[in-house]
PDB file of C-alpha atoms in Angstrom:
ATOM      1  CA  UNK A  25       0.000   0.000   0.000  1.00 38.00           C
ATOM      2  CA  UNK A  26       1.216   3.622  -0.620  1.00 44.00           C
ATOM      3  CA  UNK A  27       3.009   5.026   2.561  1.00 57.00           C
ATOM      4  CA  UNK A  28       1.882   8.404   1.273  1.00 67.00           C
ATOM      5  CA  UNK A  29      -1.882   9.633   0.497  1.00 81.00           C
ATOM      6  CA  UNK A  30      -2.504  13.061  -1.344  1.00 85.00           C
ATOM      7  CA  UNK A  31      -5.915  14.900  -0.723  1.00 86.00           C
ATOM      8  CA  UNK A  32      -7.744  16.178  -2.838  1.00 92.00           C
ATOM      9  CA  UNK A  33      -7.705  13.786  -5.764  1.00 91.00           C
ATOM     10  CA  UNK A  34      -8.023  16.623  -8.096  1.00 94.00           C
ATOM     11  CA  UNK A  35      -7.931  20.580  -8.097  1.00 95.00           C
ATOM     12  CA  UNK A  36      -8.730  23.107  -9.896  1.00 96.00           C
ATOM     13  CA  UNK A  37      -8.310  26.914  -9.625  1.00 95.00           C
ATOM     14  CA  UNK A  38      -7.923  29.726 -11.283  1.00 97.00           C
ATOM     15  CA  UNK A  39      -4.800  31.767 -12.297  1.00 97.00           C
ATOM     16  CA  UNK A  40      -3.613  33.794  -9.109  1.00 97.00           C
ATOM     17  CA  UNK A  41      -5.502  31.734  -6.606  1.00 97.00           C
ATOM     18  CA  UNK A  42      -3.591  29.737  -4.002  1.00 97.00           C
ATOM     19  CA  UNK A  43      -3.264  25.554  -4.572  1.00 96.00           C
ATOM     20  CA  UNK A  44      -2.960  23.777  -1.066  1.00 96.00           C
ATOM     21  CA  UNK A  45      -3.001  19.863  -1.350  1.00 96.00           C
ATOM     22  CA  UNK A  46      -2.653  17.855   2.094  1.00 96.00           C
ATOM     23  CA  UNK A  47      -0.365  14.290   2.308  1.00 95.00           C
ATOM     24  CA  UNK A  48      -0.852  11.971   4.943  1.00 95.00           C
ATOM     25  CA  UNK A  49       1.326   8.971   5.979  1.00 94.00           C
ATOM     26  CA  UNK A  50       1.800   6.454   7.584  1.00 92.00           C
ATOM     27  CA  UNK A  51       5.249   5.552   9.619  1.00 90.00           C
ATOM     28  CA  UNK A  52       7.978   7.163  10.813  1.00 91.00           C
ATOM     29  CA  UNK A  53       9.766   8.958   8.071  1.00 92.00           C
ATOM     30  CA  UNK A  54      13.147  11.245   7.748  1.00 90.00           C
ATOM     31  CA  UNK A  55      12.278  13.549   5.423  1.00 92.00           C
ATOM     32  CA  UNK A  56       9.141  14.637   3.173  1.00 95.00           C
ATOM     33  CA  UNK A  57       9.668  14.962  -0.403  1.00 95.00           C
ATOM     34  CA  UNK A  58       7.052  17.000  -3.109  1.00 96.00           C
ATOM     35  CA  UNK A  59       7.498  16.294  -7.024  1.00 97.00           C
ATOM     36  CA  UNK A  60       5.709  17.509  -9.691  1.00 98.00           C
ATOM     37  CA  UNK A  61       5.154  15.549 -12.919  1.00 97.00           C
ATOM     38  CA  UNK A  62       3.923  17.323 -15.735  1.00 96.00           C
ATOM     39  CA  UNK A  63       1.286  15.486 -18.505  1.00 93.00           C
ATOM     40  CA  UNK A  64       4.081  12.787 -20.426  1.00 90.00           C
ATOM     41  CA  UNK A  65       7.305  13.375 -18.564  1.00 93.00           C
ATOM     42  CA  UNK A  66       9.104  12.504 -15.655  1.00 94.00           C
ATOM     43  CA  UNK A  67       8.789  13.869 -11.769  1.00 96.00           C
ATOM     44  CA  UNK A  68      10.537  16.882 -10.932  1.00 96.00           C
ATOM     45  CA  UNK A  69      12.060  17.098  -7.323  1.00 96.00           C
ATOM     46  CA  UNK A  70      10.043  20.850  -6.179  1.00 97.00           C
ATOM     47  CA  UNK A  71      11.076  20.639  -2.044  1.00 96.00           C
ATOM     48  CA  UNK A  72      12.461  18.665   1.035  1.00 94.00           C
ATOM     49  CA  UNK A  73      11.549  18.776   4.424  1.00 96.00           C
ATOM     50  CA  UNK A  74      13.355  17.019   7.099  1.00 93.00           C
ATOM     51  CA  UNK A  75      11.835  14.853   9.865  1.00 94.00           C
ATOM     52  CA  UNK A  76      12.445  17.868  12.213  1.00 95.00           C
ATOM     53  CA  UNK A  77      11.225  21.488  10.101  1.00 97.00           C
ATOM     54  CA  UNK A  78       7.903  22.338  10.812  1.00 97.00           C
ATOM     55  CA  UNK A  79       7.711  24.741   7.363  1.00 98.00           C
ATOM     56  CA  UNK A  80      10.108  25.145   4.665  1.00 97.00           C
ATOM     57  CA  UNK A  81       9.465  27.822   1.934  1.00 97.00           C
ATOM     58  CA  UNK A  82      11.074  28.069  -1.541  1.00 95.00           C
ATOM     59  CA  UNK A  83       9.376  30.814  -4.157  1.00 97.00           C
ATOM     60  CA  UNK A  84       6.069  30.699  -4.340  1.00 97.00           C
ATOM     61  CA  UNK A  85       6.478  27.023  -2.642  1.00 98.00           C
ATOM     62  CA  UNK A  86       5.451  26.455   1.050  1.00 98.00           C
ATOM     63  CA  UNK A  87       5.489  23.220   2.721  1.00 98.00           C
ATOM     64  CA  UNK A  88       4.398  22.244   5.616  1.00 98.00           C
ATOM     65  CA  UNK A  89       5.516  18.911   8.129  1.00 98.00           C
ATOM     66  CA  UNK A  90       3.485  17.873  11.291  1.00 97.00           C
ATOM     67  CA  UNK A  91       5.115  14.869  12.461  1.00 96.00           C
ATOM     68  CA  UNK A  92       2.633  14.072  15.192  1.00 96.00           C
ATOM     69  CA  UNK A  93      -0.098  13.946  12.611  1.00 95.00           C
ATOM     70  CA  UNK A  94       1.934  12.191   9.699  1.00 95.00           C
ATOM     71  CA  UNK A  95       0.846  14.710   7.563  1.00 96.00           C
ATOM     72  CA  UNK A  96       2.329  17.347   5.190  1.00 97.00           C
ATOM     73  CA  UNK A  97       0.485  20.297   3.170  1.00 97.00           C
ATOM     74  CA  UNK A  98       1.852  22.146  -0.522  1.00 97.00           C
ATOM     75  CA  UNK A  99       0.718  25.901  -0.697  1.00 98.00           C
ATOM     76  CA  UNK A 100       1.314  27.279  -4.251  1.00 97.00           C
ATOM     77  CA  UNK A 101       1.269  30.796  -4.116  1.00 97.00           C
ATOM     78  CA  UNK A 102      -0.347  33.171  -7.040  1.00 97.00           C
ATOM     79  CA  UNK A 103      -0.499  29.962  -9.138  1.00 97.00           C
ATOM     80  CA  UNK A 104      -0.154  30.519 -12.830  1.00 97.00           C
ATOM     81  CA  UNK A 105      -1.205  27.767 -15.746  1.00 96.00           C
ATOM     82  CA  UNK A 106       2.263  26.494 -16.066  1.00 96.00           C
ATOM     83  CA  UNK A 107       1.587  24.428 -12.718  1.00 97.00           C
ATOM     84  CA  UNK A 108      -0.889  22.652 -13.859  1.00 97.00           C
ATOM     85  CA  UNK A 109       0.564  19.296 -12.987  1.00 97.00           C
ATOM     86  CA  UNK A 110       0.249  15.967 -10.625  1.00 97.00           C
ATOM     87  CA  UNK A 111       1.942  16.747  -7.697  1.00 97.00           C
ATOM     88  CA  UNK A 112       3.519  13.764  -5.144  1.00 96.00           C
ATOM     89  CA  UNK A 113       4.580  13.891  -2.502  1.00 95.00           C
ATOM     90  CA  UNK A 114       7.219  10.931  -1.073  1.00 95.00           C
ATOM     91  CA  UNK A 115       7.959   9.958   2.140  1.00 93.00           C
ATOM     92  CA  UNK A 116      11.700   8.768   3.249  1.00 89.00           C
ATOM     93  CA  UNK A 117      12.143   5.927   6.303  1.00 84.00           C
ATOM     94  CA  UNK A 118      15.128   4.283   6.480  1.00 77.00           C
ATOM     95  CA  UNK A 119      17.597   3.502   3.646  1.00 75.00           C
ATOM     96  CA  UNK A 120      16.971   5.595   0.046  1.00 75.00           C
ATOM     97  CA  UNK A 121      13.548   4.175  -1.142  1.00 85.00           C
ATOM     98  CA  UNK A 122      10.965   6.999  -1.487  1.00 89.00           C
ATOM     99  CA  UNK A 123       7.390   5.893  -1.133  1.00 91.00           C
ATOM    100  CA  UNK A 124       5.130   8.046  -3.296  1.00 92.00           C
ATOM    101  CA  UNK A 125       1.642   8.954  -2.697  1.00 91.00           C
ATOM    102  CA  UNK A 126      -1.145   8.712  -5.405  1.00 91.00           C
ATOM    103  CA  UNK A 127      -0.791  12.473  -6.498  1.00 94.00           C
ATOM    104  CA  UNK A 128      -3.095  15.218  -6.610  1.00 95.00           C
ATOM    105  CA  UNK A 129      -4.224  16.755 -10.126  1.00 96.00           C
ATOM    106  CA  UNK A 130      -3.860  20.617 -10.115  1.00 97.00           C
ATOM    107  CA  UNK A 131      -5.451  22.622 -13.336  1.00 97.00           C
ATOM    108  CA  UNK A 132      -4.485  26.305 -13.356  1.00 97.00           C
ATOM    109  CA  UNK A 133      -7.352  27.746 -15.391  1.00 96.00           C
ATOM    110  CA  UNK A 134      -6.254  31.200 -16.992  1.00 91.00           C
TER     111      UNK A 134
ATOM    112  CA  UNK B  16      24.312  17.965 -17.831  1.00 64.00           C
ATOM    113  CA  UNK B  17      21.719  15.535 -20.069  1.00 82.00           C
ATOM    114  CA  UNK B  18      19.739  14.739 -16.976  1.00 94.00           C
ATOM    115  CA  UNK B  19      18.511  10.934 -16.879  1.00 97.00           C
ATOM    116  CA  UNK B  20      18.741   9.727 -20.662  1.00 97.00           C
ATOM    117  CA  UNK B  21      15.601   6.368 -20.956  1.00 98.00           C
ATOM    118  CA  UNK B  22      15.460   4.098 -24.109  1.00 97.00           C
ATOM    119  CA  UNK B  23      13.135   3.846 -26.097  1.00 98.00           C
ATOM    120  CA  UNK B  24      10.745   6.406 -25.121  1.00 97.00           C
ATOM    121  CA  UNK B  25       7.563   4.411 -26.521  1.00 97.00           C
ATOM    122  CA  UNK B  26       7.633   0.407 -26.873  1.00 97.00           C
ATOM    123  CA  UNK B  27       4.603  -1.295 -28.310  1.00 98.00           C
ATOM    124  CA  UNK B  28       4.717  -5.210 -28.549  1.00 97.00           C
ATOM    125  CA  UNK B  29       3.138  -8.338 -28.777  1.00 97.00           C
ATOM    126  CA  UNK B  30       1.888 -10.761 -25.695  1.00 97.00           C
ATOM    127  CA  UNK B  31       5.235 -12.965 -25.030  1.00 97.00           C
ATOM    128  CA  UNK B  32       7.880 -10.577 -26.783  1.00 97.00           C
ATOM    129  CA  UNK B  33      10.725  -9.655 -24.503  1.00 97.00           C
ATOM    130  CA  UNK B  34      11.358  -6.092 -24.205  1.00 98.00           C
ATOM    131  CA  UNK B  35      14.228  -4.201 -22.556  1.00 98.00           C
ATOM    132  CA  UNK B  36      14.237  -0.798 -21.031  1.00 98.00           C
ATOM    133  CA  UNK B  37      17.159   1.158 -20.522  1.00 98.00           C
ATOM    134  CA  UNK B  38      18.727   3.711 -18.503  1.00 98.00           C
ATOM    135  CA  UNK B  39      21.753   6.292 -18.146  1.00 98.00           C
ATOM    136  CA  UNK B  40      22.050   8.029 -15.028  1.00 97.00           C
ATOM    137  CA  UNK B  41      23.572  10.943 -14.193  1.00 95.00           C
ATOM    138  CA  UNK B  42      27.314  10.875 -14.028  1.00 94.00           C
ATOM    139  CA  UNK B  43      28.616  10.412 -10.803  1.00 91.00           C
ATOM    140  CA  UNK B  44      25.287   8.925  -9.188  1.00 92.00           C
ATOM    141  CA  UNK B  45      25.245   6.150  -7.709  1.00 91.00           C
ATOM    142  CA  UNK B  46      21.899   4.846  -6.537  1.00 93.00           C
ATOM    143  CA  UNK B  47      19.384   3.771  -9.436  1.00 95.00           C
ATOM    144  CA  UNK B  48      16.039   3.416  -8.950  1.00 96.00           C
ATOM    145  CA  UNK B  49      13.480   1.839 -11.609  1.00 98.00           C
ATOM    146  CA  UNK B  50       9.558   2.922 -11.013  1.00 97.00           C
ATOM    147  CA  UNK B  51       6.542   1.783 -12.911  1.00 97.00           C
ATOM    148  CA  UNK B  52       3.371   3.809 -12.845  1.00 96.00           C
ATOM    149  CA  UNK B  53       0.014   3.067 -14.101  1.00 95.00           C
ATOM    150  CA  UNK B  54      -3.275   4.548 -13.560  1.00 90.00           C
ATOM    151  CA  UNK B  55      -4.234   1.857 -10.717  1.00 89.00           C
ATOM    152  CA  UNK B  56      -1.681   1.331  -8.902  1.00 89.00           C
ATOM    153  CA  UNK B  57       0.123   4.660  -9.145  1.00 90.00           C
ATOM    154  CA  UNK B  58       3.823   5.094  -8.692  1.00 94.00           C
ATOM    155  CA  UNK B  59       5.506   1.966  -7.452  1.00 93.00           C
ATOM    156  CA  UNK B  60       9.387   1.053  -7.064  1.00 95.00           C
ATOM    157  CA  UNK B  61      10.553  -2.051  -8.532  1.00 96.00           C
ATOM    158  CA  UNK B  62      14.426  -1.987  -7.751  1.00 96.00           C
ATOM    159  CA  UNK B  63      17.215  -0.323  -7.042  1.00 95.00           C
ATOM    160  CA  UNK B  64      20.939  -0.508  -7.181  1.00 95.00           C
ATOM    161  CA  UNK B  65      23.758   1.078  -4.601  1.00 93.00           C
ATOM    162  CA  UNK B  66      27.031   1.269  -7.025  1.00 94.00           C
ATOM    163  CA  UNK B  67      25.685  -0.977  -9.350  1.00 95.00           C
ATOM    164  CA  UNK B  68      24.362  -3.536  -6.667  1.00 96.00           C
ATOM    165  CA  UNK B  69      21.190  -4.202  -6.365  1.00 96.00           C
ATOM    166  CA  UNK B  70      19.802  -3.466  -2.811  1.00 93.00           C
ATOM    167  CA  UNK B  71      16.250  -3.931  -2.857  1.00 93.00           C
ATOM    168  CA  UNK B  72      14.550  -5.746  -5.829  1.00 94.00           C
ATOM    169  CA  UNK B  73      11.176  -6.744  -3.274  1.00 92.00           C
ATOM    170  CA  UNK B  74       8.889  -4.356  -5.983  1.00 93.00           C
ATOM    171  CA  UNK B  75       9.678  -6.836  -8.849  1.00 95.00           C
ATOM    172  CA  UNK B  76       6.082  -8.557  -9.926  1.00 88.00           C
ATOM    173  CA  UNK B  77       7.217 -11.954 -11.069  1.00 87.00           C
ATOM    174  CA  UNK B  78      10.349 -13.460 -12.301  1.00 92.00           C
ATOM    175  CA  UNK B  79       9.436 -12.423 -15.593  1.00 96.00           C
ATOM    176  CA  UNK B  80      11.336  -9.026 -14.511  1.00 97.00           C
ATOM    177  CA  UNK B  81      14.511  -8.773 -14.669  1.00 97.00           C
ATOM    178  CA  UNK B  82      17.335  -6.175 -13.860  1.00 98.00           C
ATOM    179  CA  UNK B  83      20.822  -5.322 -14.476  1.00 97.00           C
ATOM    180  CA  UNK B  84      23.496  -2.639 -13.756  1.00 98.00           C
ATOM    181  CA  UNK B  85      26.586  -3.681 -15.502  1.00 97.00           C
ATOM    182  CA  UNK B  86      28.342  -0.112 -14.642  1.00 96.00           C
ATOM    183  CA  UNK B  87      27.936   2.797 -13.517  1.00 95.00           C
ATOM    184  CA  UNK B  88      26.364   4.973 -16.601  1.00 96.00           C
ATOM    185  CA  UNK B  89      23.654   1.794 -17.685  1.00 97.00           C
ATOM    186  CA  UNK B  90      20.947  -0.439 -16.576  1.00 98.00           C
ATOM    187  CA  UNK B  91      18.608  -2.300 -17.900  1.00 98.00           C
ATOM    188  CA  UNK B  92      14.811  -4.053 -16.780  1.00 98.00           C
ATOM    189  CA  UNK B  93      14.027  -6.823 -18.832  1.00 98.00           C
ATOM    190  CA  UNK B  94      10.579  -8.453 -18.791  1.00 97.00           C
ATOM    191  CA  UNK B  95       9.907 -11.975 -20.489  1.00 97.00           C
ATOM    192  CA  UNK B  96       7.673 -12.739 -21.540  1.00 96.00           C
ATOM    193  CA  UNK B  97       5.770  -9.751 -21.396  1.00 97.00           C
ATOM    194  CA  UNK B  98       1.965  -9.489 -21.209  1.00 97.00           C
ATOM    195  CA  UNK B  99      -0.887  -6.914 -21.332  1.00 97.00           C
ATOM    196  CA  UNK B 100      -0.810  -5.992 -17.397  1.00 96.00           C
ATOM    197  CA  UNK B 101       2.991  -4.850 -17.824  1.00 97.00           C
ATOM    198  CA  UNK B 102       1.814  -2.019 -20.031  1.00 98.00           C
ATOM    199  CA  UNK B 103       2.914   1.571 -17.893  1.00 98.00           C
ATOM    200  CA  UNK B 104       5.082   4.224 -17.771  1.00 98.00           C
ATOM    201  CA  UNK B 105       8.388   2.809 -16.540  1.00 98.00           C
ATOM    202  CA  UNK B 106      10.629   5.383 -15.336  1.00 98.00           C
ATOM    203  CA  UNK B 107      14.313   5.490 -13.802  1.00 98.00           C
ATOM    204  CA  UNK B 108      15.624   8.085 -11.379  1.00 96.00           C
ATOM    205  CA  UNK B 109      19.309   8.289 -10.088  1.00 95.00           C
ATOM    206  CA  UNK B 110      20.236  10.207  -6.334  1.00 93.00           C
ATOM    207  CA  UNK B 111      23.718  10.933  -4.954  1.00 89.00           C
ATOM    208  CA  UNK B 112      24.551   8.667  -1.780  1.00 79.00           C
ATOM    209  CA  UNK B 113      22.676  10.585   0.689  1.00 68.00           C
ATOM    210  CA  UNK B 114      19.486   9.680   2.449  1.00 57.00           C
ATOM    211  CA  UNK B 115      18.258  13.425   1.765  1.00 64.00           C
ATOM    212  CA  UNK B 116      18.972  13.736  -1.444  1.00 75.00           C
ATOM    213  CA  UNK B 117      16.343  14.409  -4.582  1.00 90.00           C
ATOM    214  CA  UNK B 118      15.860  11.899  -7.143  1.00 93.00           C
ATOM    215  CA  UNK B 119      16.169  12.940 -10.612  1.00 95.00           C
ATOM    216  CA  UNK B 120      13.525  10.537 -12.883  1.00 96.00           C
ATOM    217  CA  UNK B 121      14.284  10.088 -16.840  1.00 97.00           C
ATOM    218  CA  UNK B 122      11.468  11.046 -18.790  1.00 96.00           C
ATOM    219  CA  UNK B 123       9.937   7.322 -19.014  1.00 97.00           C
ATOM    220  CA  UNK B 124       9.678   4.616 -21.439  1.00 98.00           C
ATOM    221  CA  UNK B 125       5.587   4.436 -22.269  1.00 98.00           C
ATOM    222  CA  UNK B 126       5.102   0.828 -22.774  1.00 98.00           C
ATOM    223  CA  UNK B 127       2.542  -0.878 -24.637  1.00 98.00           C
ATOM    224  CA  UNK B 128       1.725  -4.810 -24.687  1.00 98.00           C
ATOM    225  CA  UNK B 129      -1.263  -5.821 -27.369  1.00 97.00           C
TER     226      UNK B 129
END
């Protein structure tokens, strides 16, 4: 089963408006991963978070990590059409294998 | 830098062909990682490889799958014979030895058994 869940399923907003998407897992982890895959290509590494940040911020990226409720949120900030994308996030334990949640759908509408 | 170079980028074959995927990592990487996605089952790791050994190979399906890293800069999944269910997006990704470090994915190979 998928250590990592995203919620919603699907968004979508329109250009300017804030994204947030939730991820909630299940075990211990060391860090917190977000990717974004765009439609036909590969997934693009957008942020870390380690096991002990509480927010971590990079442009118009802001993630969130609450440890005692295995769960991490994605703000996108002012979000334009170019993000419309999956986004995943992926959990770290032990070792180097990232579990990957099922990925939430974004559409920027302009 | 050419990023994670996958081969071919679209398969399409027949029920009990053998296909092989391949992969080029980014110089000077040394863990490989081989995903599949599909629509039901999402984004799931098959195997990996530490300096060309493989270290966890428990997301393999069946024994029809098989992988190899001969060196550093190539690896390969095999499956044979292939069949309809094996049709996804199989991507690799390649990370520096740390256990905080991204993973950069290839751009996939979109396979398709008939």
């Amino acid at each position: 089963s998928q250590q990592g869940e995203e919620d919603p399923q699907a968004l979508s907003i329109q250009e300017g408006e804030n994204a947030t998407m939730n991820c909630s897992y299940k075990t211990s982890i060391n860090n917190l991963q977000w990717y974004r895959q765009n439609s036909g290509r590969g997934l693009v590494h957008l942020i870390l978070i380690r096991s002990n940040e509480r927010e971590k911020h990079s442009g118009r990226l802001r993630v969130t990590l609450d440890t005692s409720k295995k769960s991490s949120s994605l703000l996108i900030t002012a979000s334009r059409a170019a993000d419309t994308a999956s986004y995943f996030c992926a959990t770290r334990a032990a070792g180097n294998k990232l579990t990957f949640g099922g990925g939430t759908r974004v559409l920027v509408k302009p | 830098d050419a990023g994670v170079i996958q081969s071919p980028r679209h398969e399409v074959t027949e029920m009990g062909q053998e296909v092989t995927l391949r992969c080029k990592p980014i110089s000077g990487h040394d863990y490989l990682f081989w995903y599949r996605q599909t629509m039901m089952r999402g984004l799931e790791l098959l195997i990996y490889f530490n300096n060309n050994v493989p270290i966890d190979d428990s997301g393999m399906p069946e024994d029809r799958f098989s992988a190899k890293m001969p060196n550093a800069s190539f690896s390969t999944l095999k499956i044979q014979p292939s069949e309809p269910r094996d049709s996804a997006v199989y991507f690799c990704a390649s990370s520096l030895a740390s256990t905080m470090n991204e993973q950069f994915f290839g751009p996939g190979t979109r396979l398709t058994v008939l």
